[in-house]
Amino acid sequence: QNNKQQNLGLTATQLFTPTLWGEFRFGLGLRTTTVNISGGNDTPVVRISNPGPAAYSTTLLGNANQFPILRYQTDFQYVYNLSWIAGKHVIRAGVDYRRQWLDDRADQASRGFWNFAATGVLGTAGRYEGYENFLRGFATSFQRGYGNFFTRNRSAEFNQYIQDDFKLTPNLTLNLGLRYEYVLAPKEVDGFINYGYGNYGAFQPRFGLAW
């Protein structure tokens, strides 16, 4: 297994006037999750099933169906905030833009899944237990996935806001704000998957007070 995360953040603040300033932030996140099989990524999965106590009824040889896992995620974030003090008002506005790349092998039984279960009527000559079927090469079921398991997913979102902290009286401040979030539908670069989602946006008002 190789699980690794790396993050980078940069911030730049600019003072335009004593009452007006801006802040820019950039963030980069790199996440790697890889799980390979030491015996080879083509090693099959074998399950032997027998009736009896739960502790002895099933034997599983090999790793689970979803291995290998090859996942590479890259996150980008761009933020800009603007602040302005104007008399009794402290006005803030900003935008947050995020992009996510997820290159992922979504494996499902590409290595083959062999199942050897008991067959025949118990107590008769035609009865074979799971281990016997395994030894004689009689599989009761077989499962395997075919095709390209690697997908390149892309998603993004925009978040904007404006807020006014209004000092109505020396001991009463109102917080008035509005936020709008817009999320783009996730897409697979090569069109292998249709997630069935559309773009979505929503307004979020804000009201508060401090007394």
mmCIF file of C-alpha atoms in Angstrom:
data_model
loop_
_atom_site.group_PDB
_atom_site.id
_atom_site.type_symbol
_atom_site.label_atom_id
_atom_site.label_comp_id
_atom_site.label_asym_id
_atom_site.label_seq_id
_atom_site.Cartn_x
_atom_site.Cartn_y
_atom_site.Cartn_z
ATOM 1 C CA GLN A 1 0.000 0.000 0.000
ATOM 2 C CA ASN A 2 1.090 3.542 -0.715
ATOM 3 C CA ASN A 3 -1.159 6.189 0.823
ATOM 4 C CA LYS A 4 0.191 9.715 0.572
ATOM 5 C CA GLN A 5 -1.175 13.241 1.015
ATOM 6 C CA GLN A 6 0.519 16.512 0.135
ATOM 7 C CA ASN A 7 -0.901 19.990 0.622
ATOM 8 C CA LEU A 8 0.332 23.414 -0.456
ATOM 9 C CA GLY A 9 -1.192 26.765 0.509
ATOM 10 C CA LEU A 10 -0.246 30.284 -0.577
ATOM 11 C CA THR A 11 -1.724 33.543 0.733
ATOM 12 C CA ALA A 12 -1.216 37.113 -0.521
ATOM 13 C CA THR A 13 -2.718 40.129 1.258
ATOM 14 C CA GLN A 14 -2.780 43.604 -0.285
ATOM 15 C CA LEU A 15 -3.662 46.834 1.550
ATOM 16 C CA PHE A 16 -5.176 49.270 -0.965
ATOM 17 C CA THR A 17 -6.061 51.956 1.608
ATOM 18 C CA PRO A 18 -6.230 51.949 5.415
ATOM 19 C CA THR A 19 -9.907 50.888 5.091
ATOM 20 C CA LEU A 20 -9.779 48.618 2.026
ATOM 21 C CA TRP A 21 -7.785 45.426 1.654
ATOM 22 C CA GLY A 22 -7.885 42.177 -0.280
ATOM 23 C CA GLU A 23 -6.692 38.646 0.323
ATOM 24 C CA PHE A 24 -5.944 35.951 -2.245
ATOM 25 C CA ARG A 25 -5.488 32.302 -1.311
ATOM 26 C CA PHE A 26 -4.471 29.308 -3.397
ATOM 27 C CA GLY A 27 -4.592 25.725 -2.224
ATOM 28 C CA LEU A 28 -3.365 22.527 -3.841
ATOM 29 C CA GLY A 29 -4.049 19.061 -2.460
ATOM 30 C CA LEU A 30 -2.525 15.851 -3.795
ATOM 31 C CA ARG A 31 -3.838 12.515 -2.544
ATOM 32 C CA THR A 32 -2.594 9.131 -3.679
ATOM 33 C CA THR A 33 -4.135 5.829 -2.611
ATOM 34 C CA THR A 34 -2.708 2.714 -4.229
ATOM 35 C CA VAL A 35 -3.204 -0.862 -3.049
ATOM 36 C CA ASN A 36 -1.552 -3.536 -5.170
ATOM 37 C CA ILE A 37 -1.385 -7.294 -4.585
ATOM 38 C CA SER A 38 2.066 -8.647 -3.842
ATOM 39 C CA GLY A 39 1.337 -11.876 -5.740
ATOM 40 C CA GLY A 40 0.228 -9.900 -8.807
ATOM 41 C CA ASN A 41 -2.839 -7.886 -9.731
ATOM 42 C CA ASP A 42 -4.187 -10.848 -11.718
ATOM 43 C CA THR A 43 -4.339 -13.190 -8.683
ATOM 44 C CA PRO A 44 -7.861 -14.709 -8.589
ATOM 45 C CA VAL A 45 -10.215 -14.849 -5.626
ATOM 46 C CA VAL A 46 -11.340 -18.320 -4.508
ATOM 47 C CA ARG A 47 -14.164 -18.971 -2.048
ATOM 48 C CA ILE A 48 -14.889 -22.437 -0.620
ATOM 49 C CA SER A 49 -18.246 -22.764 1.149
ATOM 50 C CA ASN A 50 -19.367 -25.635 3.379
ATOM 51 C CA PRO A 51 -22.374 -26.020 5.668
ATOM 52 C CA GLY A 52 -21.607 -26.042 9.370
ATOM 53 C CA PRO A 53 -20.584 -23.662 12.155
ATOM 54 C CA ALA A 54 -19.976 -20.121 10.935
ATOM 55 C CA ALA A 55 -16.276 -20.208 11.879
ATOM 56 C CA TYR A 56 -15.668 -23.162 9.556
ATOM 57 C CA SER A 57 -18.255 -22.689 6.811
ATOM 58 C CA THR A 58 -16.294 -20.467 4.426
ATOM 59 C CA THR A 59 -12.669 -20.147 3.372
ATOM 60 C CA LEU A 60 -11.599 -17.218 1.221
ATOM 61 C CA LEU A 61 -8.309 -17.375 -0.690
ATOM 62 C CA GLY A 62 -6.951 -14.175 -2.188
ATOM 63 C CA ASN A 63 -7.818 -10.517 -1.688
ATOM 64 C CA ALA A 64 -11.178 -8.819 -1.967
ATOM 65 C CA ASN A 65 -12.792 -8.061 -5.330
ATOM 66 C CA GLN A 66 -12.143 -4.299 -5.289
ATOM 67 C CA PHE A 67 -8.352 -4.660 -5.341
ATOM 68 C CA PRO A 68 -6.191 -3.340 -6.862
ATOM 69 C CA ILE A 69 -7.038 0.279 -5.974
ATOM 70 C CA LEU A 70 -5.279 2.988 -7.972
ATOM 71 C CA ARG A 71 -6.623 6.407 -6.960
ATOM 72 C CA TYR A 72 -5.088 9.801 -7.663
ATOM 73 C CA GLN A 73 -6.924 12.915 -6.499
ATOM 74 C CA THR A 74 -5.952 16.535 -7.150
ATOM 75 C CA ASP A 75 -7.803 19.443 -5.529
ATOM 76 C CA PHE A 76 -7.444 23.097 -6.562
ATOM 77 C CA GLN A 77 -8.842 26.026 -4.584
ATOM 78 C CA TYR A 78 -8.811 29.721 -5.492
ATOM 79 C CA VAL A 79 -10.185 32.238 -2.981
ATOM 80 C CA TYR A 80 -10.396 36.021 -3.028
ATOM 81 C CA ASN A 81 -11.859 38.133 -0.209
ATOM 82 C CA LEU A 82 -12.304 41.913 -0.212
ATOM 83 C CA SER A 83 -12.922 43.892 3.004
ATOM 84 C CA TRP A 84 -13.994 47.544 3.271
ATOM 85 C CA ILE A 85 -14.665 49.677 6.347
ATOM 86 C CA ALA A 86 -17.090 52.508 5.536
ATOM 87 C CA GLY A 87 -18.325 54.431 8.557
ATOM 88 C CA LYS A 88 -20.628 52.164 10.526
ATOM 89 C CA HIS A 89 -20.327 49.382 7.920
ATOM 90 C CA VAL A 90 -17.788 46.590 7.553
ATOM 91 C CA ILE A 91 -18.499 45.114 4.132
ATOM 92 C CA ARG A 92 -16.955 41.831 2.987
ATOM 93 C CA ALA A 93 -17.290 40.059 -0.336
ATOM 94 C CA GLY A 94 -15.538 37.088 -1.807
ATOM 95 C CA VAL A 95 -15.442 34.172 -4.199
ATOM 96 C CA ASP A 96 -14.295 30.586 -3.695
ATOM 97 C CA TYR A 97 -13.644 28.434 -6.774
ATOM 98 C CA ARG A 98 -12.756 24.756 -6.386
ATOM 99 C CA ARG A 99 -11.857 22.034 -8.863
ATOM 100 C CA GLN A 100 -11.364 18.347 -8.196
ATOM 101 C CA TRP A 101 -9.740 15.732 -10.398
ATOM 102 C CA LEU A 102 -10.222 12.113 -9.392
ATOM 103 C CA ASP A 103 -8.458 9.520 -11.546
ATOM 104 C CA ASP A 104 -9.561 6.203 -10.165
ATOM 105 C CA ARG A 105 -9.486 2.524 -11.011
ATOM 106 C CA ALA A 106 -12.895 1.331 -9.816
ATOM 107 C CA ASP A 107 -12.175 -2.386 -10.009
ATOM 108 C CA GLN A 108 -14.825 -5.064 -9.672
ATOM 109 C CA ALA A 109 -13.767 -8.698 -9.944
ATOM 110 C CA SER A 110 -11.398 -8.143 -12.875
ATOM 111 C CA ARG A 111 -9.182 -10.902 -11.439
ATOM 112 C CA GLY A 112 -11.955 -13.472 -11.429
ATOM 113 C CA PHE A 113 -13.989 -14.808 -8.491
ATOM 114 C CA TRP A 114 -14.313 -18.603 -8.249
ATOM 115 C CA ASN A 115 -16.884 -20.070 -5.870
ATOM 116 C CA PHE A 116 -16.825 -23.720 -4.773
ATOM 117 C CA ALA A 117 -19.937 -24.568 -2.746
ATOM 118 C CA ALA A 118 -21.404 -27.891 -1.605
ATOM 119 C CA THR A 119 -23.562 -29.709 -4.184
ATOM 120 C CA GLY A 120 -25.914 -32.675 -4.073
ATOM 121 C CA VAL A 121 -28.155 -34.046 -1.334
ATOM 122 C CA LEU A 122 -26.559 -34.534 2.068
ATOM 123 C CA GLY A 123 -26.006 -38.230 2.865
ATOM 124 C CA THR A 124 -26.138 -39.437 -0.745
ATOM 125 C CA ALA A 125 -23.360 -40.688 -3.049
ATOM 126 C CA GLY A 126 -23.723 -37.631 -5.256
ATOM 127 C CA ARG A 127 -22.919 -35.274 -2.423
ATOM 128 C CA TYR A 128 -19.764 -33.166 -2.710
ATOM 129 C CA GLU A 129 -18.628 -30.683 -0.097
ATOM 130 C CA GLY A 130 -17.090 -27.366 -1.061
ATOM 131 C CA TYR A 131 -13.541 -28.607 -0.488
ATOM 132 C CA GLU A 132 -14.225 -31.684 -2.648
ATOM 133 C CA ASN A 133 -15.551 -29.544 -5.479
ATOM 134 C CA PHE A 134 -12.438 -27.380 -5.171
ATOM 135 C CA LEU A 135 -10.144 -30.422 -5.376
ATOM 136 C CA ARG A 136 -11.986 -31.840 -8.400
ATOM 137 C CA GLY A 137 -12.128 -28.462 -10.134
ATOM 138 C CA PHE A 138 -15.906 -28.088 -10.122
ATOM 139 C CA ALA A 139 -16.816 -24.400 -9.684
ATOM 140 C CA THR A 140 -20.414 -23.711 -8.701
ATOM 141 C CA SER A 141 -20.176 -20.102 -9.890
ATOM 142 C CA PHE A 142 -17.681 -17.756 -11.544
ATOM 143 C CA GLN A 143 -17.691 -13.977 -11.743
ATOM 144 C CA ARG A 144 -15.420 -11.624 -13.650
ATOM 145 C CA GLY A 145 -15.566 -8.039 -14.799
ATOM 146 C CA TYR A 146 -14.270 -6.984 -18.201
ATOM 147 C CA GLY A 147 -13.429 -3.673 -19.806
ATOM 148 C CA ASN A 148 -11.706 -0.492 -18.739
ATOM 149 C CA PHE A 149 -11.964 0.062 -14.985
ATOM 150 C CA PHE A 150 -10.093 3.381 -14.988
ATOM 151 C CA THR A 151 -12.174 6.566 -14.859
ATOM 152 C CA ARG A 152 -11.182 10.246 -14.902
ATOM 153 C CA ASN A 153 -13.758 12.225 -12.957
ATOM 154 C CA ARG A 154 -13.981 16.019 -12.858
ATOM 155 C CA SER A 155 -16.066 18.314 -10.662
ATOM 156 C CA ALA A 156 -16.079 21.987 -9.710
ATOM 157 C CA GLU A 157 -17.992 24.529 -7.634
ATOM 158 C CA PHE A 158 -18.292 28.306 -7.295
ATOM 159 C CA ASN A 159 -19.195 29.989 -3.991
ATOM 160 C CA GLN A 160 -19.788 33.747 -3.692
ATOM 161 C CA TYR A 161 -20.855 35.893 -0.775
ATOM 162 C CA ILE A 162 -21.362 39.470 0.384
ATOM 163 C CA GLN A 163 -21.858 40.524 4.007
ATOM 164 C CA ASP A 164 -22.382 43.786 5.847
ATOM 165 C CA ASP A 165 -21.750 44.111 9.574
ATOM 166 C CA PHE A 166 -23.752 47.278 10.270
ATOM 167 C CA LYS A 167 -23.209 48.969 13.641
ATOM 168 C CA LEU A 168 -26.710 50.379 14.014
ATOM 169 C CA THR A 169 -26.072 51.771 17.494
ATOM 170 C CA PRO A 170 -23.005 51.688 19.758
ATOM 171 C CA ASN A 171 -24.296 48.443 21.328
ATOM 172 C CA LEU A 172 -26.243 46.870 18.429
ATOM 173 C CA THR A 173 -24.672 45.361 15.303
ATOM 174 C CA LEU A 174 -26.619 43.720 12.466
ATOM 175 C CA ASN A 175 -25.080 41.003 10.284
ATOM 176 C CA LEU A 176 -26.676 41.006 6.826
ATOM 177 C CA GLY A 177 -25.396 38.685 4.130
ATOM 178 C CA LEU A 178 -26.146 36.706 1.012
ATOM 179 C CA ARG A 179 -24.315 33.649 -0.313
ATOM 180 C CA TYR A 180 -24.704 31.858 -3.626
ATOM 181 C CA GLU A 181 -23.286 28.414 -4.259
ATOM 182 C CA TYR A 182 -23.139 26.800 -7.695
ATOM 183 C CA VAL A 183 -22.003 23.184 -8.091
ATOM 184 C CA LEU A 184 -21.221 21.784 -11.510
ATOM 185 C CA ALA A 185 -22.351 18.277 -12.353
ATOM 186 C CA PRO A 186 -19.593 15.660 -12.029
ATOM 187 C CA LYS A 187 -18.328 14.325 -15.348
ATOM 188 C CA GLU A 188 -16.147 11.511 -16.579
ATOM 189 C CA VAL A 189 -13.659 12.839 -19.151
ATOM 190 C CA ASP A 190 -14.108 9.996 -21.655
ATOM 191 C CA GLY A 191 -17.861 9.616 -21.135
ATOM 192 C CA PHE A 192 -17.643 6.170 -19.537
ATOM 193 C CA ILE A 193 -20.111 7.164 -16.798
ATOM 194 C CA ASN A 194 -23.228 9.324 -16.789
ATOM 195 C CA TYR A 195 -23.814 10.283 -13.170
ATOM 196 C CA GLY A 196 -27.292 11.625 -13.870
ATOM 197 C CA TYR A 197 -26.742 14.909 -12.045
ATOM 198 C CA GLY A 198 -27.215 18.428 -13.353
ATOM 199 C CA ASN A 199 -25.686 21.721 -12.313
ATOM 200 C CA TYR A 200 -27.139 23.069 -9.082
ATOM 201 C CA GLY A 201 -27.186 26.536 -7.546
ATOM 202 C CA ALA A 202 -28.820 28.026 -4.472
ATOM 203 C CA PHE A 203 -29.018 31.328 -2.592
ATOM 204 C CA GLN A 204 -28.422 31.364 1.165
ATOM 205 C CA PRO A 205 -29.399 34.544 3.048
ATOM 206 C CA ARG A 206 -27.912 35.378 6.412
ATOM 207 C CA PHE A 207 -29.171 37.528 9.242
ATOM 208 C CA GLY A 208 -27.751 37.968 12.719
ATOM 209 C CA LEU A 209 -27.356 40.514 15.441
ATOM 210 C CA ALA A 210 -25.089 41.228 18.373
ATOM 211 C CA TRP A 211 -26.333 43.331 21.285
#
